[in-house]
Amino acid sequence: MITKKNQKIKYLSIYLLMLLTACATPDNTNTTKNNQGLEIKLLMGSALGDFCEQAAEGFNQQQPKLNDGTSYYISCDAKGSGDVVTTVMSFAEQFQTGILSADAPEFPTIISVDGEIYHAQLKYRMEQLFPGQNYIPEITDAPMLTNSPMVFMAQEDIANAIENVDDLFKPLVTAKTHRDINSSAPPTPIYYVHTAPTRSNSGLQTLVSQFASVSDKRPENMTVADVTRYQNQVQQIQSKITRYGKSTSSLAKSMVKNGPFWASIGSVYESSVIAANTHRQPGQPKYRAVYPQATFTSNMRAIVPNAPWVSEVEKAAATEIIAYLRSPEVQRIATDLGLRPAVPGIPLGTKISAAFGVDPNAKYDSYRPPKPEVVEAMLKSWQVYAKKPSLVVVLVDSSGSMQGAKLPAVQNTLQTYINSLGPNNQIALIDFDSEIRPPVVVDGTPEGRDRGLQFISNLKAEGGTMLYDATLYARNWLQQNLRNQAINAILILTDGEDSGSQIQLNQLKNELQKSGFNSDQRIALFTVGYGKEGEFNSDVLEKIAELNAGYYRKGNPETISKLMLDLQVEF
């Protein structure tokens, strides 16, 4: 039997070895690729990703074994908390129908979401699939790994103006400028961001907090009827949104990169503010966390399903791993990353301090999750009513180089995109090669989907790639058809470099700057280089996107569906 004293010595030796090997191992070396034995998968929300990777590196180097001699190792898979729940439920449904067996390698052994609302949702949805089985433990039966409160992130001048507002969501219903909230604030418009609640825990916690604020009810006391009653006020808050996002950390990074005219306030984790100030470049302003009077503490717990797909051996390994992750030495990894420790008595460390824009002694009323059926109603209300509308011009390269597997993959992806359009979303599909064809406007109605499917069916791979001319055409069309009080954006799918355009790259850049986030039009632009490296100019695509506060991504026939799914979250 392992005594507490021996366990402490074991964890200390692991931590010391981890520090030594971190100095000797290059950053780009995959230190887990040669692991042997039973893989123990940790599927977690994105906030725990770096913590898991750093902790797993030291643990795996010890070549851990169970008492029966079974060798095992940790692997980490981080994604949005909503994606974690969707992934686990998909596997569970495949198990129920016999597609996956209980010993299928796809199943994670340990699950963690970045907060307790999604934990409750996972338990609720699993109970609907397997009534009475209690495969997902209660929240209180899942050990805490770390936590981080939800805060408002803003530059210091804005933070100073909102820090004494007890409940910021209330004035956000009607305020148009920061001065409407506080007379000492600058008269700049309110540009607000949070992640998509369907994909990210921070977005879901933010949505619930908005409903709690406008209803004057604690989340756990809200009813489904309250969601309908107060969704109009939530919609008014959502009207200030600049961009949604799939991950809290990437959203916070975009705030720093693009400045206050892209987003002046963001709902993020406290750890996101710390990360922003940790990586602040010379000349960049400091950001600060503003703590609401009441907010969610994002408790990140270790969930080990009591389900057929988690064997007794896996449960034994999970017990060892969880004890290791909660050990004082490894908890210091969390504090070094700006996360608060799960175990009492662990020092907060240097990152959780005013120097990094946060208050180590912050006091607030910690919310509890609503009933799962209320959360479901909130998510549905957001998707069909409260979510900010969007108009996205999708520029589709159908040049001759799209022959083979490329064009069918894009067609399938566009079909999925069209079929998933919500009632507030519109897209304008433009096909280009050596010609630029008129846009086909598609929405979530049956007639709109039919127009979109006809567009997809008519795509043919032929001709050249008038990329610059097509981009300017798309921008000009969107300027003339700008959707008021909506997210307006352009998404370019191309597999080649420009050929045959009448304008040059510098002319295109000058034109795009006129409609960027420093203008009233605020048109975002995203680019996808599609295919193999060298077939397109990634530097050009990246520059085009960054001019208008978007980003560039690389795709191929295998990854394009996932890539487009992630891009759709932005709007």
Coordinates of C-alpha atoms in Angstrom, one line a residue:
M1 CA 0.0 0.0 0.0
I2 CA 1.2 3.5 -0.8
T3 CA 1.3 5.7 2.3
K4 CA 0.7 9.4 2.2
K5 CA 4.4 10.0 3.1
N6 CA 5.6 7.8 0.2
Q7 CA 3.1 9.4 -2.1
K8 CA 4.4 12.8 -1.3
I9 CA 8.0 11.7 -1.9
K10 CA 6.9 10.1 -5.2
Y11 CA 5.2 13.4 -6.4
L12 CA 8.1 15.5 -5.3
S13 CA 10.5 13.4 -7.2
I14 CA 8.3 13.6 -10.3
Y15 CA 8.1 17.4 -10.0
L16 CA 11.9 17.7 -9.6
L17 CA 12.6 15.5 -12.6
M18 CA 10.0 17.5 -14.6
L19 CA 11.9 20.7 -13.8
L20 CA 15.2 19.2 -14.8
T21 CA 14.0 17.7 -18.1
A22 CA 12.2 20.9 -19.0
C23 CA 15.6 22.5 -19.2
A24 CA 17.1 19.8 -21.3
T25 CA 14.2 19.1 -23.7
P26 CA 13.6 21.4 -26.6
D27 CA 10.2 23.0 -26.8
N28 CA 9.3 21.3 -30.1
T29 CA 10.1 17.7 -28.9
N30 CA 7.2 15.4 -28.3
T31 CA 8.2 13.8 -25.1
T32 CA 5.2 11.5 -24.9
K33 CA 5.5 9.9 -28.3
N34 CA 7.4 6.9 -27.0
N35 CA 5.1 6.1 -24.1
Q36 CA 4.3 2.5 -23.5
G37 CA 1.4 0.8 -21.9
L38 CA -2.3 1.6 -21.3
E39 CA -3.3 5.1 -22.6
I40 CA -5.3 7.1 -20.1
K41 CA -7.0 9.8 -22.1
L42 CA -7.8 13.1 -20.5
L43 CA -10.5 15.0 -22.6
M44 CA -10.8 18.5 -21.2
G45 CA -11.9 22.1 -21.7
S46 CA -9.3 24.4 -23.3
A47 CA -8.5 26.2 -20.1
L48 CA -6.8 23.1 -18.7
G49 CA -4.8 22.3 -21.9
D50 CA -1.4 23.7 -21.0
F51 CA -1.7 22.5 -17.4
C52 CA -2.4 18.9 -18.6
E53 CA 0.4 18.9 -21.1
Q54 CA 3.0 20.2 -18.6
A55 CA 1.9 17.9 -15.8
A56 CA 1.7 14.8 -18.2
E57 CA 5.2 15.3 -19.4
G58 CA 6.7 14.9 -16.0
F59 CA 4.3 12.1 -15.0
N60 CA 4.9 10.0 -18.1
Q61 CA 8.7 10.2 -17.8
Q62 CA 8.4 8.3 -14.6
Q63 CA 6.9 5.3 -16.6
P64 CA 4.1 4.8 -14.0
K65 CA 2.8 1.4 -13.1
L66 CA -0.2 0.2 -11.1
N67 CA 0.2 -2.3 -8.2
D68 CA -0.5 -5.2 -10.6
G69 CA 2.4 -4.1 -12.8
T70 CA 0.2 -2.5 -15.6
S71 CA 2.1 0.3 -17.3
Y72 CA 0.1 3.4 -18.3
Y73 CA 0.5 7.0 -19.4
I74 CA -1.5 10.2 -19.7
S75 CA -2.5 11.8 -23.0
C76 CA -4.2 15.2 -23.2
D77 CA -6.9 16.4 -25.6
A78 CA -8.1 20.0 -25.0
K79 CA -11.1 21.6 -26.8
G80 CA -14.1 23.8 -26.0
S81 CA -16.2 22.5 -23.1
G82 CA -19.2 22.3 -25.3
D83 CA -17.2 20.2 -27.8
V84 CA -16.1 17.9 -24.9
V85 CA -19.8 17.2 -24.0
T86 CA -20.7 16.7 -27.7
T87 CA -17.8 14.3 -28.2
V88 CA -18.5 12.2 -25.1
M89 CA -22.2 12.1 -26.0
S90 CA -21.4 11.0 -29.5
F91 CA -19.3 8.2 -28.3
A92 CA -22.0 7.2 -25.8
E93 CA -24.6 7.1 -28.5
Q94 CA -22.4 4.9 -30.7
F95 CA -21.9 2.6 -27.7
Q96 CA -25.6 2.4 -27.2
T97 CA -26.2 1.5 -30.9
G98 CA -23.3 -1.0 -31.0
I99 CA -21.1 1.0 -33.3
L100 CA -18.4 1.3 -30.5
S101 CA -17.6 -1.4 -28.0
A102 CA -16.9 -0.7 -24.4
D103 CA -13.1 -1.2 -24.9
A104 CA -13.0 1.1 -27.9
P105 CA -9.9 3.4 -27.7
E106 CA -11.9 6.5 -28.6
F107 CA -13.4 6.7 -25.1
P108 CA -11.7 9.1 -22.6
T109 CA -11.0 7.9 -19.1
I110 CA -11.0 11.3 -17.4
I111 CA -13.3 14.2 -18.6
S112 CA -13.0 17.8 -17.5
V113 CA -15.1 20.8 -18.5
D114 CA -14.2 24.3 -17.6
G115 CA -17.2 24.8 -15.3
E116 CA -20.0 23.2 -13.5
I117 CA -22.8 24.1 -15.9
Y118 CA -21.4 21.9 -18.6
H119 CA -20.7 19.2 -16.0
A120 CA -24.4 19.3 -15.1
Q121 CA -25.3 19.3 -18.8
L122 CA -23.2 16.2 -19.4
K123 CA -24.8 14.4 -16.5
Y124 CA -28.3 15.5 -17.7
R125 CA -27.8 14.4 -21.3
M126 CA -26.2 11.1 -20.3
E127 CA -29.1 10.4 -18.0
Q128 CA -31.5 11.0 -20.9
L129 CA -29.6 8.4 -23.0
F130 CA -29.1 5.9 -20.1
P131 CA -31.9 6.5 -17.6
G132 CA -31.1 5.5 -14.0
Q133 CA -27.5 4.5 -14.7
N134 CA -25.7 7.5 -13.2
Y135 CA -22.7 7.2 -15.5
I136 CA -21.6 10.7 -14.7
P137 CA -20.8 11.5 -11.0
E138 CA -22.4 14.3 -9.1
I139 CA -20.4 17.6 -9.2
T140 CA -19.4 17.2 -5.5
D141 CA -18.1 13.7 -6.2
A142 CA -15.6 14.9 -8.9
P143 CA -12.3 16.2 -7.4
M144 CA -11.4 19.8 -8.2
L145 CA -8.2 20.3 -10.3
T146 CA -8.1 24.1 -10.5
N147 CA -10.4 27.1 -11.0
S148 CA -10.6 30.6 -12.4
P149 CA -13.4 33.2 -11.9
M150 CA -15.3 34.8 -14.8
V151 CA -14.3 38.5 -15.1
F152 CA -14.6 41.4 -17.5
M153 CA -11.4 42.1 -19.3
A154 CA -10.7 45.7 -20.4
Q155 CA -7.9 48.2 -20.8
E156 CA -7.2 50.2 -17.7
D157 CA -9.1 53.4 -18.7
I158 CA -12.3 51.3 -19.3
A159 CA -11.6 49.1 -16.3
N160 CA -11.5 52.2 -14.0
A161 CA -14.9 53.3 -15.3
I162 CA -16.7 50.0 -14.9
E163 CA -15.1 48.5 -11.7
N164 CA -17.6 50.2 -9.4
V165 CA -20.6 49.1 -11.4
D166 CA -22.1 46.2 -9.3
D167 CA -23.9 44.6 -12.2
L168 CA -22.5 45.6 -15.6
F169 CA -25.0 43.6 -17.7
K170 CA -27.9 45.8 -16.6
P171 CA -26.5 49.0 -18.2
L172 CA -25.3 47.0 -21.2
V173 CA -28.9 46.4 -22.1
T174 CA -29.4 50.1 -23.1
A175 CA -25.9 51.7 -23.1
K176 CA -24.4 52.6 -26.4
T177 CA -21.1 54.2 -25.2
H178 CA -18.9 53.7 -22.2
R179 CA -19.9 57.1 -21.0
D180 CA -23.5 55.9 -20.8
I181 CA -22.3 53.5 -18.1
N182 CA -20.0 56.0 -16.2
S183 CA -19.8 59.7 -16.8
S184 CA -16.0 59.6 -16.3
A185 CA -15.5 57.0 -19.1
P186 CA -14.4 57.9 -22.6
P187 CA -17.4 58.4 -25.0
T188 CA -16.3 55.5 -27.2
P189 CA -18.8 52.9 -28.4
I190 CA -19.2 49.6 -26.5
Y191 CA -17.7 46.7 -28.4
Y192 CA -18.2 43.5 -26.5
V193 CA -17.0 39.9 -27.0
H194 CA -17.6 36.5 -25.5
T195 CA -17.3 33.0 -26.8
A196 CA -20.1 31.0 -28.3
P197 CA -22.1 29.4 -25.4
T198 CA -22.7 26.3 -27.6
R199 CA -19.0 25.6 -27.8
S200 CA -17.3 27.2 -24.8
N201 CA -17.8 27.2 -21.1
S202 CA -17.0 30.8 -20.6
G203 CA -19.6 31.7 -23.2
L204 CA -22.3 29.6 -21.5
Q205 CA -21.4 31.0 -18.1
T206 CA -21.7 34.5 -19.6
L207 CA -25.1 33.8 -21.2
V208 CA -26.4 32.4 -17.9
S209 CA -25.1 35.5 -16.0
Q210 CA -26.8 37.8 -18.5
F211 CA -30.2 36.1 -17.9
A212 CA -29.6 36.1 -14.1
S213 CA -28.8 39.8 -14.2
V214 CA -31.8 41.0 -16.2
S215 CA -34.2 38.8 -14.3
D216 CA -32.8 39.7 -10.8
K217 CA -32.8 36.0 -10.0
R218 CA -30.0 33.7 -9.0
P219 CA -29.3 31.1 -11.8
E220 CA -30.4 28.2 -9.7
N221 CA -33.8 29.8 -9.2
M222 CA -34.6 30.6 -12.8
T223 CA -37.3 28.7 -14.7
V224 CA -37.8 28.0 -18.4
A225 CA -40.5 30.6 -18.4
D226 CA -38.0 33.2 -17.2
V227 CA -35.9 32.5 -20.3
T228 CA -38.7 33.6 -22.6
R229 CA -39.7 36.5 -20.4
Y230 CA -36.2 38.0 -20.4
Q231 CA -34.7 37.0 -23.7
N232 CA -35.4 40.5 -25.2
Q233 CA -33.0 42.2 -22.7
V234 CA -30.4 39.5 -23.4
Q235 CA -30.8 40.2 -27.1
Q236 CA -30.1 43.9 -26.5
I237 CA -26.8 42.9 -24.6
Q238 CA -25.9 40.6 -27.5
S239 CA -26.4 43.5 -30.0
K240 CA -23.0 45.0 -28.7
I241 CA -21.2 41.8 -29.7
T242 CA -18.3 42.2 -32.2
R243 CA -17.4 38.6 -32.5
Y244 CA -18.1 35.2 -30.9
G245 CA -15.3 32.7 -30.6
K246 CA -14.8 29.0 -29.9
S247 CA -12.1 29.5 -27.3
T248 CA -11.6 31.9 -24.4
S249 CA -7.9 32.1 -24.7
S250 CA -8.0 32.9 -28.5
L251 CA -10.6 35.5 -27.9
A252 CA -8.6 37.3 -25.3
K253 CA -5.5 37.2 -27.6
S254 CA -7.6 38.8 -30.3
M255 CA -8.6 41.6 -27.9
V256 CA -5.0 42.4 -27.3
K257 CA -4.0 42.1 -30.9
N258 CA -6.9 44.1 -32.4
G259 CA -7.4 46.8 -29.8
P260 CA -10.4 48.5 -28.2
F261 CA -12.1 49.4 -31.5
W262 CA -12.4 45.6 -32.1
A263 CA -13.5 44.8 -28.5
S264 CA -13.4 47.2 -25.5
I265 CA -14.8 44.7 -23.0
G266 CA -14.6 40.9 -23.0
S267 CA -16.1 38.2 -20.7
V268 CA -13.2 35.8 -20.1
Y269 CA -11.5 33.9 -17.3
E270 CA -9.3 35.6 -14.9
S271 CA -6.4 33.5 -16.2
S272 CA -7.0 35.0 -19.7
V273 CA -6.2 38.4 -18.3
I274 CA -3.0 37.1 -16.7
A275 CA -2.0 35.5 -20.0
A276 CA -2.7 38.7 -21.9
N277 CA -0.4 40.7 -19.6
T278 CA 2.2 37.9 -19.4
H279 CA 2.7 38.1 -23.2
R280 CA 2.2 41.8 -23.6
Q281 CA 4.6 43.4 -26.1
P282 CA 6.4 46.7 -25.7
G283 CA 3.9 49.6 -26.3
Q284 CA 0.8 47.4 -25.8
P285 CA -1.5 48.6 -23.0
K286 CA -2.1 46.7 -19.9
Y287 CA -5.4 44.8 -19.4
R288 CA -7.2 44.4 -16.1
A289 CA -9.8 42.1 -14.7
V290 CA -13.0 43.6 -13.3
Y291 CA -14.9 41.3 -10.9
P292 CA -18.7 41.4 -11.0
Q293 CA -20.5 41.5 -7.7
A294 CA -21.8 38.0 -8.6
T295 CA -20.1 35.7 -11.2
F296 CA -19.3 32.1 -11.9
T297 CA -16.2 30.4 -10.5
S298 CA -15.0 28.1 -13.3
N299 CA -14.4 25.0 -11.3
M300 CA -12.5 22.5 -13.4
R301 CA -13.0 19.0 -12.0
A302 CA -11.9 15.5 -12.9
I303 CA -14.9 13.4 -14.0
V304 CA -14.4 9.6 -14.2
P305 CA -17.5 8.1 -15.7
N306 CA -18.9 5.1 -13.8
A307 CA -19.7 3.6 -17.2
P308 CA -19.0 0.3 -19.0
W309 CA -16.4 2.0 -21.2
V310 CA -14.1 2.8 -18.2
S311 CA -12.5 -0.4 -16.9
E312 CA -11.4 -1.1 -13.4
V313 CA -7.8 -0.8 -14.5
E314 CA -8.5 2.6 -16.0
K315 CA -10.3 3.7 -12.9
A316 CA -7.3 2.7 -10.8
A317 CA -4.9 4.6 -13.1
A318 CA -7.3 7.6 -13.0
T319 CA -7.2 7.6 -9.2
E320 CA -3.4 7.8 -9.3
I321 CA -3.4 10.6 -11.9
I322 CA -6.0 12.7 -10.1
A323 CA -4.0 12.5 -6.9
Y324 CA -0.9 13.5 -8.8
L325 CA -2.7 16.5 -10.5
R326 CA -3.9 17.7 -7.0
S327 CA -0.5 17.3 -5.4
P328 CA 1.1 20.6 -4.1
E329 CA 4.1 20.3 -6.5
V330 CA 1.9 19.9 -9.6
Q331 CA -0.7 22.5 -8.4
R332 CA 2.1 25.0 -8.7
I333 CA 2.0 24.4 -12.5
A334 CA -1.5 25.7 -12.4
T335 CA -0.7 28.8 -10.5
D336 CA 2.2 29.5 -12.8
L337 CA -0.3 29.5 -15.6
G338 CA -2.6 32.0 -13.8
L339 CA -5.1 29.4 -12.6
R340 CA -6.1 29.2 -8.9
P341 CA -5.2 26.1 -7.0
A342 CA -7.8 23.4 -6.1
V343 CA -6.1 22.4 -2.9
P344 CA -6.3 24.7 0.2
G345 CA -3.0 26.0 1.4
I346 CA -1.3 26.2 -2.0
P347 CA 0.3 29.7 -2.4
L348 CA -1.2 31.7 -5.3
G349 CA 2.2 32.4 -6.8
T350 CA 3.4 35.6 -8.5
K351 CA 1.0 35.5 -11.5
I352 CA -2.2 36.0 -9.6
S353 CA -1.4 39.6 -8.6
A354 CA -2.0 43.2 -9.5
A355 CA 1.2 43.2 -11.6
F356 CA -0.7 40.9 -14.0
G357 CA -4.0 42.8 -13.8
V358 CA -5.9 40.7 -11.3
D359 CA -6.9 40.8 -7.6
P360 CA -5.6 37.8 -5.6
N361 CA -8.1 38.7 -2.8
A362 CA -11.1 39.3 -5.1
K363 CA -14.5 38.9 -3.4
Y364 CA -17.7 38.0 -5.2
D365 CA -20.9 36.0 -4.8
S366 CA -20.3 32.7 -6.6
Y367 CA -23.2 31.6 -8.8
R368 CA -24.5 28.0 -8.9
P369 CA -25.6 26.3 -12.1
P370 CA -29.2 26.5 -13.2
K371 CA -31.4 23.4 -13.7
P372 CA -30.2 21.6 -16.9
E373 CA -33.6 22.1 -18.6
V374 CA -33.2 25.9 -18.0
V375 CA -29.7 25.8 -19.6
E376 CA -31.1 24.0 -22.6
A377 CA -33.8 26.7 -22.9
M378 CA -31.2 29.5 -22.7
L379 CA -29.0 27.9 -25.4
K380 CA -32.0 27.5 -27.7
S381 CA -33.1 31.1 -27.0
W382 CA -29.6 32.3 -27.9
Q383 CA -29.4 30.3 -31.1
V384 CA -32.9 31.2 -32.5
Y385 CA -33.5 34.7 -31.0
A386 CA -30.8 36.5 -28.9
K387 CA -27.7 35.7 -30.9
K388 CA -26.4 38.7 -33.0
P389 CA -27.4 38.3 -36.7
S390 CA -24.7 37.9 -39.3
L391 CA -24.1 38.3 -43.0
V392 CA -21.1 36.4 -44.4
V393 CA -19.9 36.6 -48.0
V394 CA -18.4 33.2 -48.7
L395 CA -16.0 33.5 -51.7
V396 CA -15.4 30.1 -53.3
D397 CA -12.5 29.4 -55.6
S398 CA -13.6 27.0 -58.3
S399 CA -10.5 27.3 -60.5
G400 CA -9.1 24.4 -62.4
S401 CA -6.7 23.4 -59.6
M402 CA -9.8 22.4 -57.5
Q403 CA -10.2 19.2 -59.5
G404 CA -10.0 15.9 -57.8
A405 CA -10.9 15.6 -54.1
K406 CA -10.8 19.3 -53.3
L407 CA -14.0 20.5 -54.9
P408 CA -16.2 17.6 -53.6
A409 CA -14.9 18.2 -50.1
V410 CA -15.7 21.9 -50.3
Q411 CA -19.1 21.1 -51.7
N412 CA -19.9 18.8 -48.8
T413 CA -18.6 21.3 -46.3
L414 CA -20.7 24.1 -47.8
Q415 CA -23.7 21.9 -47.7
T416 CA -23.2 21.3 -44.0
Y417 CA -22.7 25.0 -43.5
I418 CA -26.0 25.9 -45.3
N419 CA -28.0 23.2 -43.4
S420 CA -26.8 24.5 -40.1
L421 CA -27.7 28.2 -40.7
G422 CA -29.7 29.7 -37.9
P423 CA -32.7 32.0 -38.4
N424 CA -30.5 35.1 -37.8
N425 CA -27.7 34.1 -40.2
Q426 CA -27.3 34.9 -43.9
I427 CA -24.5 34.0 -46.3
A428 CA -23.9 35.3 -49.8
L429 CA -22.1 32.6 -51.9
I430 CA -19.8 33.9 -54.7
D431 CA -18.1 31.5 -57.2
F432 CA -15.0 32.8 -58.8
D433 CA -12.2 31.5 -61.1
S434 CA -11.3 33.5 -64.2
E435 CA -14.7 35.1 -63.8
I436 CA -16.6 36.4 -60.8
R437 CA -20.2 35.3 -60.7
P438 CA -23.1 37.2 -59.0
P439 CA -23.8 36.3 -55.3
V440 CA -26.4 33.8 -54.3
V441 CA -27.9 34.9 -51.0
V442 CA -28.8 32.0 -48.6
D443 CA -30.6 31.9 -45.3
G444 CA -32.0 29.3 -42.9
T445 CA -35.4 29.1 -44.7
P446 CA -36.2 26.0 -46.9
E447 CA -36.2 28.3 -50.0
G448 CA -32.8 29.8 -48.9
R449 CA -31.3 26.3 -48.4
D450 CA -32.6 25.3 -51.9
R451 CA -30.8 28.2 -53.4
G452 CA -27.6 27.3 -51.6
L453 CA -27.7 23.6 -52.7
Q454 CA -28.3 24.7 -56.3
F455 CA -25.2 26.9 -56.1
I456 CA -23.1 24.0 -54.7
S457 CA -24.4 21.7 -57.5
N458 CA -23.3 24.2 -60.2
L459 CA -19.7 24.5 -59.0
K460 CA -17.2 23.3 -61.6
A461 CA -13.4 23.3 -61.4
E462 CA -12.1 25.3 -64.3
G463 CA -10.3 28.5 -65.2
G464 CA -7.8 30.7 -63.3
T465 CA -7.8 32.4 -59.8
M466 CA -8.8 36.1 -59.8
L467 CA -8.3 36.3 -56.1
Y468 CA -7.6 40.0 -55.6
D469 CA -10.4 41.1 -57.9
A470 CA -12.9 38.7 -56.4
T471 CA -12.0 39.8 -52.9
L472 CA -12.6 43.4 -53.8
Y473 CA -15.8 42.5 -55.5
A474 CA -17.0 40.7 -52.4
R475 CA -16.0 43.7 -50.2
N476 CA -17.8 46.1 -52.5
W477 CA -21.0 44.0 -52.6
L478 CA -21.0 43.7 -48.8
Q479 CA -20.5 47.5 -48.4
Q480 CA -23.6 48.0 -50.6
N481 CA -25.6 45.4 -48.7
L482 CA -24.3 45.9 -45.2
R483 CA -26.6 44.3 -42.7
N484 CA -27.3 46.8 -39.8
Q485 CA -26.7 45.7 -36.2
A486 CA -25.1 42.5 -37.5
I487 CA -21.7 40.8 -37.8
N488 CA -20.6 41.5 -41.4
A489 CA -17.7 39.3 -42.7
I490 CA -16.0 37.8 -45.7
L491 CA -14.7 34.3 -45.8
I492 CA -12.4 33.3 -48.7
L493 CA -11.7 29.7 -49.7
T494 CA -8.9 29.4 -52.2
D495 CA -6.3 26.8 -53.3
G496 CA -4.2 29.0 -55.5
E497 CA -2.3 32.2 -55.9
D498 CA -3.8 35.2 -57.7
S499 CA -3.7 35.1 -61.5
G500 CA -5.4 37.5 -63.9
S501 CA -6.6 40.2 -61.5
Q502 CA -6.7 43.8 -62.7
I503 CA -5.6 45.1 -59.3
Q504 CA -2.4 44.5 -57.4
L505 CA -2.1 43.4 -53.8
N506 CA -1.2 46.9 -52.5
Q507 CA -4.3 48.3 -54.1
L508 CA -6.4 45.6 -52.4
K509 CA -4.8 46.3 -49.1
N510 CA -5.6 50.0 -49.4
E511 CA -9.2 49.3 -50.2
L512 CA -9.7 46.8 -47.4
Q513 CA -8.4 49.2 -44.8
K514 CA -11.2 51.6 -45.7
S515 CA -13.8 49.0 -44.4
G516 CA -12.0 47.6 -41.4
F517 CA -12.7 47.9 -37.7
N518 CA -11.5 51.5 -37.6
S519 CA -14.4 52.4 -39.9
D520 CA -18.1 52.4 -39.4
Q521 CA -18.5 49.4 -41.7
R522 CA -16.4 47.0 -39.5
I523 CA -16.1 44.2 -42.1
A524 CA -14.1 41.3 -40.9
L525 CA -12.2 39.1 -43.3
F526 CA -11.1 35.5 -42.9
T527 CA -9.0 33.4 -45.3
V528 CA -8.5 29.7 -45.8
G529 CA -5.6 28.4 -47.9
Y530 CA -6.9 25.1 -49.2
G531 CA -4.6 22.3 -50.3
K532 CA -0.9 21.7 -50.1
E533 CA 1.8 24.1 -49.0
G534 CA 3.1 26.0 -52.1
E535 CA -0.1 25.9 -54.0
F536 CA -1.2 29.2 -52.4
N537 CA 0.6 32.1 -50.8
S538 CA -0.1 31.8 -47.1
D539 CA 1.7 35.1 -46.4
V540 CA -0.6 37.0 -48.7
L541 CA -3.7 35.3 -47.2
E542 CA -2.6 36.0 -43.7
K543 CA -2.0 39.7 -44.5
I544 CA -5.4 40.1 -46.2
A545 CA -7.1 38.6 -43.2
E546 CA -5.2 40.6 -40.6
L547 CA -6.0 43.9 -42.3
N548 CA -9.6 43.4 -41.3
A549 CA -9.3 41.8 -37.8
G550 CA -9.8 38.3 -39.0
Y551 CA -7.3 35.4 -39.3
Y552 CA -5.9 32.9 -41.8
R553 CA -6.1 29.1 -41.5
K554 CA -4.8 26.2 -43.7
G555 CA -7.2 23.5 -44.7
N556 CA -7.3 20.4 -46.9
P557 CA -9.9 17.8 -47.9
E558 CA -9.5 16.0 -44.6
T559 CA -9.7 19.0 -42.3
I560 CA -12.0 21.5 -44.1
S561 CA -15.2 20.4 -42.4
K562 CA -13.8 20.9 -38.9
L563 CA -12.1 24.2 -40.0
M564 CA -15.4 25.6 -41.3
L565 CA -17.3 24.5 -38.2
D566 CA -14.8 26.4 -36.1
L567 CA -15.0 29.5 -38.4
Q568 CA -18.8 29.5 -38.2
V569 CA -18.6 30.0 -34.5
E570 CA -17.1 33.5 -35.0
F571 CA -20.3 34.7 -36.5

